[in-house]
Coordinates of C-alpha atoms and ligand atoms in Angstrom, one line a residue:
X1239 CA 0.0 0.0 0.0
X1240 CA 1.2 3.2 -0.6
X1241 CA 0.4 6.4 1.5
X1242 CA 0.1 10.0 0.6
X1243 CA 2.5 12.9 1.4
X1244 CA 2.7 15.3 3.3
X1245 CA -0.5 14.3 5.5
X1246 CA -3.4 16.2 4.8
X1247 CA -3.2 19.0 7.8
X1248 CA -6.6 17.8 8.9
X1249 CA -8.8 18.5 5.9
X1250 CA -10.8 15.8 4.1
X1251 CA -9.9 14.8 0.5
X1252 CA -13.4 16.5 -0.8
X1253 CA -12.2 19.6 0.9
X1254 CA -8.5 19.5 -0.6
X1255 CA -10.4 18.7 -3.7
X1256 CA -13.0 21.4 -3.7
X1257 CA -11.0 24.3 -2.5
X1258 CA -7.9 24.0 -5.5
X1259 CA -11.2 25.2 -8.2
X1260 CA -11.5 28.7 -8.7
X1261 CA -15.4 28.4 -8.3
X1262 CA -15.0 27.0 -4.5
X1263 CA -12.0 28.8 -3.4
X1264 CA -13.8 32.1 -2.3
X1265 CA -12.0 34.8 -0.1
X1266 CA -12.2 33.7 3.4
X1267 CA -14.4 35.4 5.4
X1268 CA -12.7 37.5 8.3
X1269 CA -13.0 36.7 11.8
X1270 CA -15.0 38.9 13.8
X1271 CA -13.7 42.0 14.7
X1272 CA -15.3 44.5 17.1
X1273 CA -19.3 43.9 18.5
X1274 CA -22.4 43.9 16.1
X1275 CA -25.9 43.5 16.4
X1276 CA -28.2 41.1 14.9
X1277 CA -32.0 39.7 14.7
X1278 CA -30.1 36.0 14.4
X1279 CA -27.0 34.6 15.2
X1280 CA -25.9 30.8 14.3
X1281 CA -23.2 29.1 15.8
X1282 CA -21.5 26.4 13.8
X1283 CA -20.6 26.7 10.0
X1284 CA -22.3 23.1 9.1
X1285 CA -25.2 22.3 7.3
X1286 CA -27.0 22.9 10.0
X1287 CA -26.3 26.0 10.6
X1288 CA -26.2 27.1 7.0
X1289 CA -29.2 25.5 5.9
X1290 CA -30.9 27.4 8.6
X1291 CA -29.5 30.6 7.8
X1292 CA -30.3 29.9 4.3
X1293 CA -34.6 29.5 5.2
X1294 CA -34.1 32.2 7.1
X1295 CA -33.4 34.9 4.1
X1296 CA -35.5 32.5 1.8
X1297 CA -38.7 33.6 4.3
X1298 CA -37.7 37.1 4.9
X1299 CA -35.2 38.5 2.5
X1300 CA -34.8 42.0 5.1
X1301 CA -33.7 39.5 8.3
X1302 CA -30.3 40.1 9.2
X1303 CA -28.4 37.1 9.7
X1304 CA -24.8 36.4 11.5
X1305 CA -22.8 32.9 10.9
X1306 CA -20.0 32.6 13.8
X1307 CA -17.8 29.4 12.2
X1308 CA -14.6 28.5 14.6
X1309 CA -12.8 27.0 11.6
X1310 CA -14.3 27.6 7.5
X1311 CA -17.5 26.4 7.1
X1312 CA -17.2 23.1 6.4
X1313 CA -14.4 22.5 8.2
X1314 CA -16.1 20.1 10.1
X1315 CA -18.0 16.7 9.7
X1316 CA -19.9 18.9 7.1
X1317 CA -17.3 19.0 5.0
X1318 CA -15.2 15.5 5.6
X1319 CA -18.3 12.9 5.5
X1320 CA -19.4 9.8 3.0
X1321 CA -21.6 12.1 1.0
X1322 CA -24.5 9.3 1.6
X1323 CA -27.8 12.0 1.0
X1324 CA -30.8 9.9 2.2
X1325 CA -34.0 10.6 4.5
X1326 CA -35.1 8.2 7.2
X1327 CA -36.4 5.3 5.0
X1328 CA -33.8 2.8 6.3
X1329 CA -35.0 3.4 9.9
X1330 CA -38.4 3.1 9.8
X1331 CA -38.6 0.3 12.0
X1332 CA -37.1 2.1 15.0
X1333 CA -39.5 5.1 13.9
X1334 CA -42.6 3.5 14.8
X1335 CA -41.7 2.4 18.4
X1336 CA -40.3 5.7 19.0
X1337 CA -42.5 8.4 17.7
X1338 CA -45.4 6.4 17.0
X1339 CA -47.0 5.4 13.6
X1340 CA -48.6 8.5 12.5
X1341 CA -45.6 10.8 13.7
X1342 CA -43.3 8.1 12.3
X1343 CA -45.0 8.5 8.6
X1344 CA -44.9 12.5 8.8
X1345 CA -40.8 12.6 10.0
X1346 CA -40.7 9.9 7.3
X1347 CA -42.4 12.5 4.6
X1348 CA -40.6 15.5 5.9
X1349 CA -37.0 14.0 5.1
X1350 CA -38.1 12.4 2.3
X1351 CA -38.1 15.5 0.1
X1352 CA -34.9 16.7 1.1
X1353 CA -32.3 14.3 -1.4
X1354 CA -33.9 16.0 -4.1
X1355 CA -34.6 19.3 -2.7
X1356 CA -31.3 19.2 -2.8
X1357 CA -30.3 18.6 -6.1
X1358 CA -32.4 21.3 -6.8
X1359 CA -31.2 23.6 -5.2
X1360 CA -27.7 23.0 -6.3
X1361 CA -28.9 22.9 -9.8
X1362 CA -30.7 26.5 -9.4
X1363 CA -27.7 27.7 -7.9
X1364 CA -24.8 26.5 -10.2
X1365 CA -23.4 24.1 -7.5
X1366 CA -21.6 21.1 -8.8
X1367 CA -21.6 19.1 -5.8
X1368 CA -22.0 15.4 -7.7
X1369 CA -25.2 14.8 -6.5
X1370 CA -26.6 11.6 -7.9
X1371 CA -29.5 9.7 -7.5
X1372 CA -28.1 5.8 -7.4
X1373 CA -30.1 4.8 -4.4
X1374 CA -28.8 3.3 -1.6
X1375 CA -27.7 -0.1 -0.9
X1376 CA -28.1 -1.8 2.8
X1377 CA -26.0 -5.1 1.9
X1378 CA -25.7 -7.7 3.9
X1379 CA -21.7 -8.8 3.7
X1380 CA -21.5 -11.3 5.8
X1381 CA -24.5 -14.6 6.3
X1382 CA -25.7 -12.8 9.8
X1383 CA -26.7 -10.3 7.9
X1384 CA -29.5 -11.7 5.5
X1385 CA -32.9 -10.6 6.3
X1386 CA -32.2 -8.4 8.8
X1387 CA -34.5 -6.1 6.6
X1388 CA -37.5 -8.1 7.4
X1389 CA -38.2 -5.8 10.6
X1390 CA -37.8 -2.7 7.9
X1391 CA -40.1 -4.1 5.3
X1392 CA -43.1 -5.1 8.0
X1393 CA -42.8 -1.3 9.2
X1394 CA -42.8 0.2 5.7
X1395 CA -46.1 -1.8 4.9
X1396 CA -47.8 -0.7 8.0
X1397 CA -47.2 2.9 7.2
X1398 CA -47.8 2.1 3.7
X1399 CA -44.1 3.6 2.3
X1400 CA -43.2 0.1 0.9
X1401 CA -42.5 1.5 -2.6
X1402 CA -39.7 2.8 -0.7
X1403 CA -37.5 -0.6 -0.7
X1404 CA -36.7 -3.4 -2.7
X1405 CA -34.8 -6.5 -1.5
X1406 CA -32.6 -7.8 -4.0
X1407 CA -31.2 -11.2 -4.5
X1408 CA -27.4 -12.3 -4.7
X1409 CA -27.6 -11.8 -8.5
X1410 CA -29.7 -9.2 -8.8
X1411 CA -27.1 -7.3 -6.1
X1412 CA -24.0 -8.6 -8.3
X1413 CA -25.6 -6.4 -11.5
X1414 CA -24.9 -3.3 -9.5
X1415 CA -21.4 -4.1 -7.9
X1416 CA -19.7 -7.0 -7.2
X1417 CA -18.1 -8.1 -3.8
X1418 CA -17.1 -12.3 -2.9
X1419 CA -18.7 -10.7 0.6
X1420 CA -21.9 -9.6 -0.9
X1421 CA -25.0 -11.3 -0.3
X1422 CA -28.7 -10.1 -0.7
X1423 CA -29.4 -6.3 0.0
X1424 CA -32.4 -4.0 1.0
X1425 CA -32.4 -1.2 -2.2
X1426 CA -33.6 2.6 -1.2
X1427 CA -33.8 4.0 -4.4
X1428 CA -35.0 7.9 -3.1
X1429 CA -31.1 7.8 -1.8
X1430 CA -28.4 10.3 -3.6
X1431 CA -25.1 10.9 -3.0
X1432 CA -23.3 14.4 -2.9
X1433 CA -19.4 15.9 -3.2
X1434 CA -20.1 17.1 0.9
X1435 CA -17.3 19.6 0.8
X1436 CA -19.2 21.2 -2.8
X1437 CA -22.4 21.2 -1.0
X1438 CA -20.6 23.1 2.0
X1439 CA -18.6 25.5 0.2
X1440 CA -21.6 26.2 -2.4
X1441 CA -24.0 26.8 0.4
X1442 CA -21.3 29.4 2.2
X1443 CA -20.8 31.1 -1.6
X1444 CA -24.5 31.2 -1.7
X1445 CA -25.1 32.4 1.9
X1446 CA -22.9 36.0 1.2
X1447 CA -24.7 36.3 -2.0
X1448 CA -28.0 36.7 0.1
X1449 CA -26.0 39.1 2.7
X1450 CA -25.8 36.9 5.4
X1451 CA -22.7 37.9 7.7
X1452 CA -20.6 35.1 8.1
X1453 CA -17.4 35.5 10.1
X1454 CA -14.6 32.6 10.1
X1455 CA -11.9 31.5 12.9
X1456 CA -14.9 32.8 15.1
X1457 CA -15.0 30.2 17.7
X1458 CA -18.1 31.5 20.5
X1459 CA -16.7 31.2 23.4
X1460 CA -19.1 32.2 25.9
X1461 CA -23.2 32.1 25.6
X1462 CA -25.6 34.4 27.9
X1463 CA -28.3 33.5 28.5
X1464 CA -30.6 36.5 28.2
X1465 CA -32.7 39.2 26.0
X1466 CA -31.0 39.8 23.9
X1467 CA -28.6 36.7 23.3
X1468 CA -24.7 37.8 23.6
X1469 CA -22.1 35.8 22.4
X1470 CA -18.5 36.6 23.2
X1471 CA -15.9 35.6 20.7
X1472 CA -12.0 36.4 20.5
X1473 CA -12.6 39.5 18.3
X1474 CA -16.0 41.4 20.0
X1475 CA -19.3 40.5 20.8
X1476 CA -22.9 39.5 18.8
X1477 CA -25.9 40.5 20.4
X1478 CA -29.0 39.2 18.6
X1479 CA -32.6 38.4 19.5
X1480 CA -32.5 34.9 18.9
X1481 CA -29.8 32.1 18.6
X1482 CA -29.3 28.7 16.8
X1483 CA -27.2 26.4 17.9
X1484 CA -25.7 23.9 15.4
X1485 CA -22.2 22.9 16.8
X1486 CA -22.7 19.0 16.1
X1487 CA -20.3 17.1 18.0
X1488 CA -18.8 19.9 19.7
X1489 CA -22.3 20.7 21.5
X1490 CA -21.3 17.7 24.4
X1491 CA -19.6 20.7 26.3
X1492 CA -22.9 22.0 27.2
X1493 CA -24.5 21.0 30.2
X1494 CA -27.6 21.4 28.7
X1495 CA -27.1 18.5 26.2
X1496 CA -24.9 16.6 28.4
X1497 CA -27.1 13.9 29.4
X1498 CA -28.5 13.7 25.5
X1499 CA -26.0 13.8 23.5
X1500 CA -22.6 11.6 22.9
X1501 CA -19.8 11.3 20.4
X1502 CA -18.3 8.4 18.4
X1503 CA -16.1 8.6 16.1
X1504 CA -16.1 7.6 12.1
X1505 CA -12.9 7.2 10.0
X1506 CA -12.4 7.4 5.9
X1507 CA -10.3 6.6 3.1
X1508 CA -10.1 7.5 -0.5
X1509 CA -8.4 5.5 -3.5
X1510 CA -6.5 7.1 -6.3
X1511 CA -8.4 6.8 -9.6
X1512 CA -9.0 3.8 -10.7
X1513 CA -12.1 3.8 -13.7
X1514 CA -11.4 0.2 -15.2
X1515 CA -11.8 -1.6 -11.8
X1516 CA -14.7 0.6 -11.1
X1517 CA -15.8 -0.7 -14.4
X1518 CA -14.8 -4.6 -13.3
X1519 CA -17.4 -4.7 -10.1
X1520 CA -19.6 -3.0 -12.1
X1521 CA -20.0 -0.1 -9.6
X1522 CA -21.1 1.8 -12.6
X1523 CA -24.9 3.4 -10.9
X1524 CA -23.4 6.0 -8.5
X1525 CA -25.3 3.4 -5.4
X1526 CA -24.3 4.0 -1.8
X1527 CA -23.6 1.3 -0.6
X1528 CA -23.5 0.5 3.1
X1529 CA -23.5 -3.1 4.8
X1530 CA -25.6 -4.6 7.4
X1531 CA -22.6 -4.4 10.3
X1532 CA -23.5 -2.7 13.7
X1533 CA -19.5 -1.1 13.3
X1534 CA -21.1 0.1 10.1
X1535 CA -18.9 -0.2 6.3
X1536 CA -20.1 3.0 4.2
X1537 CA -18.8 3.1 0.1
X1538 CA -19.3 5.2 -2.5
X1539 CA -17.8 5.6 -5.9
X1540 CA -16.5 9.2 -7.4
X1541 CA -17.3 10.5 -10.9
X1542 CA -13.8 9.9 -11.3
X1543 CA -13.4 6.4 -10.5
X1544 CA -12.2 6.2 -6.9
X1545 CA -13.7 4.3 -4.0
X1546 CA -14.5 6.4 -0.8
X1547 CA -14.6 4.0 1.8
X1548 CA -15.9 4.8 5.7
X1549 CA -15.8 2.6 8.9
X1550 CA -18.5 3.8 11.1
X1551 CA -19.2 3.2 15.3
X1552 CA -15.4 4.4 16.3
X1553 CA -15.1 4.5 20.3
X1554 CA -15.6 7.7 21.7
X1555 CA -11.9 8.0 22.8
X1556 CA -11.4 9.1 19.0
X1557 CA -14.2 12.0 19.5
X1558 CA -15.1 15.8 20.7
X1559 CA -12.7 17.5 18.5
X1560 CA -11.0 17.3 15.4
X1561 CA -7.7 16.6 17.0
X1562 CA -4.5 15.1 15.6
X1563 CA -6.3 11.4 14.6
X1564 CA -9.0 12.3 12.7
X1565 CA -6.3 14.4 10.2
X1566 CA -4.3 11.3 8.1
X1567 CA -3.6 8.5 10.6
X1568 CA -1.3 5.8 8.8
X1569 CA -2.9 3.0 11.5
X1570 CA -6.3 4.0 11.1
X1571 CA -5.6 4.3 6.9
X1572 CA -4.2 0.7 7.2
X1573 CA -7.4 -0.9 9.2
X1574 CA -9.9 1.1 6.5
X1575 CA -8.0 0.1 3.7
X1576 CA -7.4 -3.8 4.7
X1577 CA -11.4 -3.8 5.0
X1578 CA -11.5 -2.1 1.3
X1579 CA -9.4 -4.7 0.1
X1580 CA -11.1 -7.6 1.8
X1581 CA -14.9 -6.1 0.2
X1582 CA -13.1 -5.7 -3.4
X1583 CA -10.3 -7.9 -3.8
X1584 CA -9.1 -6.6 -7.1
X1585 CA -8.2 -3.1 -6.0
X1586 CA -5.2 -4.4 -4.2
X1587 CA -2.4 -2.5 -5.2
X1588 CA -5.0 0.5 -5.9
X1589 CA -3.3 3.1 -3.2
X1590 CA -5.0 5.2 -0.5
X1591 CA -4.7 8.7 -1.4
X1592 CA -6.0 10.1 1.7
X1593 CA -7.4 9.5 4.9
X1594 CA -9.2 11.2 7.4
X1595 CA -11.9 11.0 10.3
X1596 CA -14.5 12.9 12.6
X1597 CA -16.9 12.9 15.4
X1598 CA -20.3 11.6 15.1
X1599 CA -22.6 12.8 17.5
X1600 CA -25.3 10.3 18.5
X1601 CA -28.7 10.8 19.9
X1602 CA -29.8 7.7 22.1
X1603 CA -32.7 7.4 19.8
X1604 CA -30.3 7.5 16.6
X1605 CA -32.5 11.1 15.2
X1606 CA -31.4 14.7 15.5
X1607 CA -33.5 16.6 18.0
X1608 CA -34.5 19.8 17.9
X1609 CA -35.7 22.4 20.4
X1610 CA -35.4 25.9 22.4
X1611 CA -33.2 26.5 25.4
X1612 CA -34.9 29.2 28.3
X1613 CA -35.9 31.7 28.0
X1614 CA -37.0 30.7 24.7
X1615 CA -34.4 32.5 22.1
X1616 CA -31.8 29.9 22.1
X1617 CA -32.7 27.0 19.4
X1618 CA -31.0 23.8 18.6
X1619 CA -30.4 21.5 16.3
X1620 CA -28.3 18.1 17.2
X1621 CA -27.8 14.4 17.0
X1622 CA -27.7 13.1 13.5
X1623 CA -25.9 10.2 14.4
X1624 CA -24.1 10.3 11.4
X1625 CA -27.0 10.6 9.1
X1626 CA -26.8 14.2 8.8
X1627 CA -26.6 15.0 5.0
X1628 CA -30.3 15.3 4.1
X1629 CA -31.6 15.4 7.5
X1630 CA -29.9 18.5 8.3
X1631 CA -31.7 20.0 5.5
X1632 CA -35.0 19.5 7.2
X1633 CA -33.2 20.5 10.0
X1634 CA -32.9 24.0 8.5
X1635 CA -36.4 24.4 8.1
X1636 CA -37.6 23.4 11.7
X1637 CA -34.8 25.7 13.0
X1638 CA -35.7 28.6 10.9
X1639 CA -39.9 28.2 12.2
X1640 CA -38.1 27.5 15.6
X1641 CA -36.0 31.0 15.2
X1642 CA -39.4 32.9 13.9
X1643 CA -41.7 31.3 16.2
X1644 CA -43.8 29.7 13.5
X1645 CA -46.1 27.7 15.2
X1646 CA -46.2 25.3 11.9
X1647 CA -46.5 21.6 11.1
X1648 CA -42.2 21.9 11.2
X1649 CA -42.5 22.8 14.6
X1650 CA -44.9 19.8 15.8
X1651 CA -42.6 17.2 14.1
X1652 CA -41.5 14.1 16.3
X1653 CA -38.2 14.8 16.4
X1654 CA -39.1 18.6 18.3
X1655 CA -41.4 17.3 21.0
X1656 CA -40.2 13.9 21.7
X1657 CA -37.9 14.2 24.7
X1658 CA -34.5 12.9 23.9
X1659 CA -33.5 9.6 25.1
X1660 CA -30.5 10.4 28.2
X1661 CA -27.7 8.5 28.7
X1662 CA -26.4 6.9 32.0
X1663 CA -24.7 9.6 34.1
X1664 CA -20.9 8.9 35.2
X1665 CA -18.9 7.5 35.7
X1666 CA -21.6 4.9 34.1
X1667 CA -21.7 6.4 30.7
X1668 CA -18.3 6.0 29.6
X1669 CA -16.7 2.7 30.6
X1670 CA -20.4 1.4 29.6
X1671 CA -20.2 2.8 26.1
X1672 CA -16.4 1.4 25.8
X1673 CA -17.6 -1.9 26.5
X1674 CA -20.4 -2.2 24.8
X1675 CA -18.7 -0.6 21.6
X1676 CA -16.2 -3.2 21.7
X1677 CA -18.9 -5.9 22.3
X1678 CA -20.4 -5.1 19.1
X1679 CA -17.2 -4.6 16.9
X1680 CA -16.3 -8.4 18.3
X1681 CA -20.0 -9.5 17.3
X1682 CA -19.5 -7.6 13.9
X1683 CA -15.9 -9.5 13.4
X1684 CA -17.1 -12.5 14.3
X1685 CA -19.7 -12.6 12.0
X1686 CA -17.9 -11.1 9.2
X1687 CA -15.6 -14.5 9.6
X1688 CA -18.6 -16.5 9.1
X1689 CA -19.2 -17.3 12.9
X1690 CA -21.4 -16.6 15.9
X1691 CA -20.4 -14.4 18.7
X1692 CA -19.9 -16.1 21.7
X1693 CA -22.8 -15.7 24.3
X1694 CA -21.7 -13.2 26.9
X1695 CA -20.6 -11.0 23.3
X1696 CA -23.8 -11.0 22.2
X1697 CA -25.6 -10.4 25.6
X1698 CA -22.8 -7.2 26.4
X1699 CA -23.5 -6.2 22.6
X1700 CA -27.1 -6.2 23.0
X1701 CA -27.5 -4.2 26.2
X1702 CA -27.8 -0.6 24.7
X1703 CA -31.4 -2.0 23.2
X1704 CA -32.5 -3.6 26.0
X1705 CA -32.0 -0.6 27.7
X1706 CA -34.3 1.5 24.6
X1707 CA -31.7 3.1 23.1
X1708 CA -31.7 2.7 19.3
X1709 CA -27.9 1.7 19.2
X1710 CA -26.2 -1.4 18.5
X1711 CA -27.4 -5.3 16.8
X1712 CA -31.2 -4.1 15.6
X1713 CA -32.6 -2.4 12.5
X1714 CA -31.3 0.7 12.8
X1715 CA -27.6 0.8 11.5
X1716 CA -25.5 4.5 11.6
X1717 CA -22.5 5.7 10.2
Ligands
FAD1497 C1 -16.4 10.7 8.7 C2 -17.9 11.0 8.7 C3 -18.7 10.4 7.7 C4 -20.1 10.8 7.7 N1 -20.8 10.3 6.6 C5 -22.1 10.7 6.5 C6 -22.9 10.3 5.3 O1 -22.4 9.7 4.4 N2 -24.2 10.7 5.3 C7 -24.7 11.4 6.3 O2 -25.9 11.8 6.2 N3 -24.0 11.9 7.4 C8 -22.7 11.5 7.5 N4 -22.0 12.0 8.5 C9 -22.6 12.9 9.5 C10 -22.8 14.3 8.9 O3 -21.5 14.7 8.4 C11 -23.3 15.2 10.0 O4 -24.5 14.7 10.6 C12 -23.6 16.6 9.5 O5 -22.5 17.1 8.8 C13 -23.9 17.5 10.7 O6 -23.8 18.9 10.3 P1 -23.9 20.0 11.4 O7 -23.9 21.3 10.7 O8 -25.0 19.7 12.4 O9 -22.5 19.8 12.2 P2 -21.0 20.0 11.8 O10 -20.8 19.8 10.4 O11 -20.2 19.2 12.8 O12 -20.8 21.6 12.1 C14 -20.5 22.1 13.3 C15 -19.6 23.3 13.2 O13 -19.4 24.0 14.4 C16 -18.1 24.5 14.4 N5 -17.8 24.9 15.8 C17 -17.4 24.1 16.8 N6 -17.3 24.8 17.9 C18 -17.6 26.1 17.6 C19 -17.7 27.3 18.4 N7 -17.4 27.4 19.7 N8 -18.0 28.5 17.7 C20 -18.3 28.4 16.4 N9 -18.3 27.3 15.7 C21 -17.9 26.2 16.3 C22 -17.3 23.4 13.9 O14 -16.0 23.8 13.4 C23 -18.2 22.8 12.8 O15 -17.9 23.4 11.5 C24 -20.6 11.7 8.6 C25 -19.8 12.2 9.6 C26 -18.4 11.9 9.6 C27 -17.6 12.6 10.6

């Protein structure tokens, strides 16, 4: 295998890729400097947080908006992610128990607009971010795997979405790519893929078109709690009548979402170009494909010919920050890549041409939630559990009736007045989430070599679902 240099100083490839074109690589914006006054400031240059800012000026052109981004927009898991742009199709079967059927169906219709919205919107705006609807694959690589669907299919039908999914046989699975691993799969065709750095970097061009402020190497660093809001930064202060929080992993050092929110970590490679072995699978659709693992496999080809490869369900020691080990890691390149090469053989001797990682931040419940902090101006947005792409779309929307006080249908989704699940306390919380994360990747392993985990593996593995979460062996699988 061969390895890239220099290491890639903490950007993703998409990033590296998107900001060498002139029509990405716009003047960065200037930290803040001195202390301003707003109707809404956003913390957190994401899609979250852009996406909100964006249905903000798309409702009231006159509203004066103020992005505070501690790196560039995108910087984060925004811009470094698998590019997979699906709703919430492929958990409908935690859905129901969760939410209940009827609010199930409507969180299920709200996110399912959102992969084409979209591509819409990119095309209306001149953003070539790859987006390409190849649906999304849920392949089961290992005999454990088969028919886990069946859970996913019986939900579908009692909500009545089941032109949503298709299982596929072996052969029918091998006409769209080709793995010795690959069994049977579960097919989402609504599912697209995007270039996730492109859809950043386009939404930031677009955002200072409409006149939204956006200030970079802005970290917040302080929050009151008051009327108006005032966030201190380095460089002066905002004060604004309402706030939206969209700080993703980074929100865990809040006590407010403390005991609802947690991090993981998720790790990717990328191969050189490599067209004719593209060709050879016949990966030719633009599919996502993602396998039926707990310690989730994500894969996606590029226009260009290269695999982008993700291991999902990291333990949390890898989290909270982008520090050192989610920038190129040669031990964490080597594990991804061995996994490549054990899915698709005949790349062997394909090299990595980058690596990189970032935190996930997971909801007990496996869905974003959404809400207001007292006294009522402070709005959030969190929780994705590394299904963020399209949902933070949606996401935008709820926050922007959130930061209006719309009293609309947005507003009386499940995912804004279900309480969040919370996590054990600790000194519980963590040495229970290290165990049972490495339960599960031992369940995962064991099953990807064709054998059963060993009872006490399975029981440890199991626990966060006997306990209600939505995490671990079960329907739902995450990045
Ligand atoms: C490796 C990886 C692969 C993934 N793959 C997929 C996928 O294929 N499909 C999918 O749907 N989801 C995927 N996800 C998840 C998806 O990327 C996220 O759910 C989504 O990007 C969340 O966007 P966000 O705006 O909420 O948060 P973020 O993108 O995390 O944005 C938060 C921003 O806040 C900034 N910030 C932090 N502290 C401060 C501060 N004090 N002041 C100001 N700004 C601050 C950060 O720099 C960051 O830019 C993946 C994530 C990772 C890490």
């Amino acid at each position: 295998m061969t390895f890239p240099t220099p290491p890639d100083l903490g950007r993703s490839w998409w990033l590296r890729e998107c900001l060498a074109l002139p029509e990405f690589r716009d003047p960065p914006a200037a930290p803040l400097a001195g202390d301003t006054a707003t109707d809404v400031v956003i913390l957190g240059g994401g899609y979250t947080g852009m996406w909100t800012a964006w249905f903000l000026k798309e409702r009231d052109p006159g509203i004066d908006v103020v992005l505070l981004e501690a790196d560039i927009c995108g910087g984060g898991p925004s811009g470094r992610n698998g590019g997979f742009c699906d709703g919430w199709y492929g958990h409908v079967a935690d859905l129901i128990p969760t939410y209940g059927a009827a609010a199930a169906k409507e969180l299920l219709d709200a996110a399912g607009s959102s992969p084409d919205e979209i591509g819409a919107w990119c095309d209306e705006h001149g953003v070539d971010a790859w987006w390409r609807k190849g649906g999304d694959l849920a392949v089961a690589s290992a005999p454990a795997h088969e028919g886990k669907w069946v859970g996913t299919i019986e939900a579908a039908r009692r909500l009545g979405v089941e032109d949503h999914y298709r299982v596929l046989g072996p052969a029918q699975v091998a006409e769209r790519v080709r793995s010795p691993m690959f069994g049977s799969a579960l097919f989402l065709p609504d599912a697209a893929t995007v270039h996730p750095a492109r859809l950043a970097r386009g939404l930031r061009r677009v955002l200072v078109e409409r006149g939204v402020r956006i200030f970079e190497h802005t970290p917040a660093s302080r929050l009151g709690f008051q009327r108006p809001v005032v966030v201190e930064t380095p460089g002066g202060t905002v004060r604004a009548e309402e706030a939206v929080v969209g700080l993703g992993a980074w929100a865990t050092s809040w006590n407010a979402f403390k005991p609802i929110l947690t991090v993981r970590g998720s790790y990717m490679v990328v191969t050189g170009p490599a067209p004719e072995k593209i060709e050879e699978i016949g990966w030719t659709g633009g599919e996502a494909v993602r396998d039926l693992r707990s310690s989730i496999h994500y894969l996606r080809t590029t226009p260009d010919g290269r695999i982008a490869f993700g291991l999902g369900g990291l333990q949390p020691d890898l989290a909270r920050k982008i520090d050192p080990r989610y920038a190129y890691d040669e031990r964490m390149v080597r594990r991804v890549a061995a996994d490549l090469y054990r899915m698709f053989p005949t790349f062997e001797g394909v090299p990595m041409e980058a690596g990189w990682g970032g935190p996930i931040n997971v909801s007990g419940f496996t869905m974003p939630f959404f809400g207001s902090l007292p006294p009522g101006n402070v709005h959030y947005g969190l929780g994705y559990t590394g299904n963020g792409v399209a949902p933070s779309h949606l996401g935008g929307k709820i926050l922007a009736s959130l930061a209006t006080r719309a009293d609309d249908g947005l507003t009386r989704l499940g995912v804004v007045t279900r309480e969040p699940k919370r996590f054990p306390p600790e000194p519980i919380r963590s040495p229970g989430m290290l165990i049972a994360n490495d339960a599960i990747r031992r369940k995962d392993d064991r099953e990807a070599d064709g054998r059963e985990a060993d009872p006490v593996t399975a029981f440890v593995a199991g626990l966060p679902r006997a306990m209600g979460f939505n995490l671990g062996p079960g329907p739902r699988k995450t990045r």
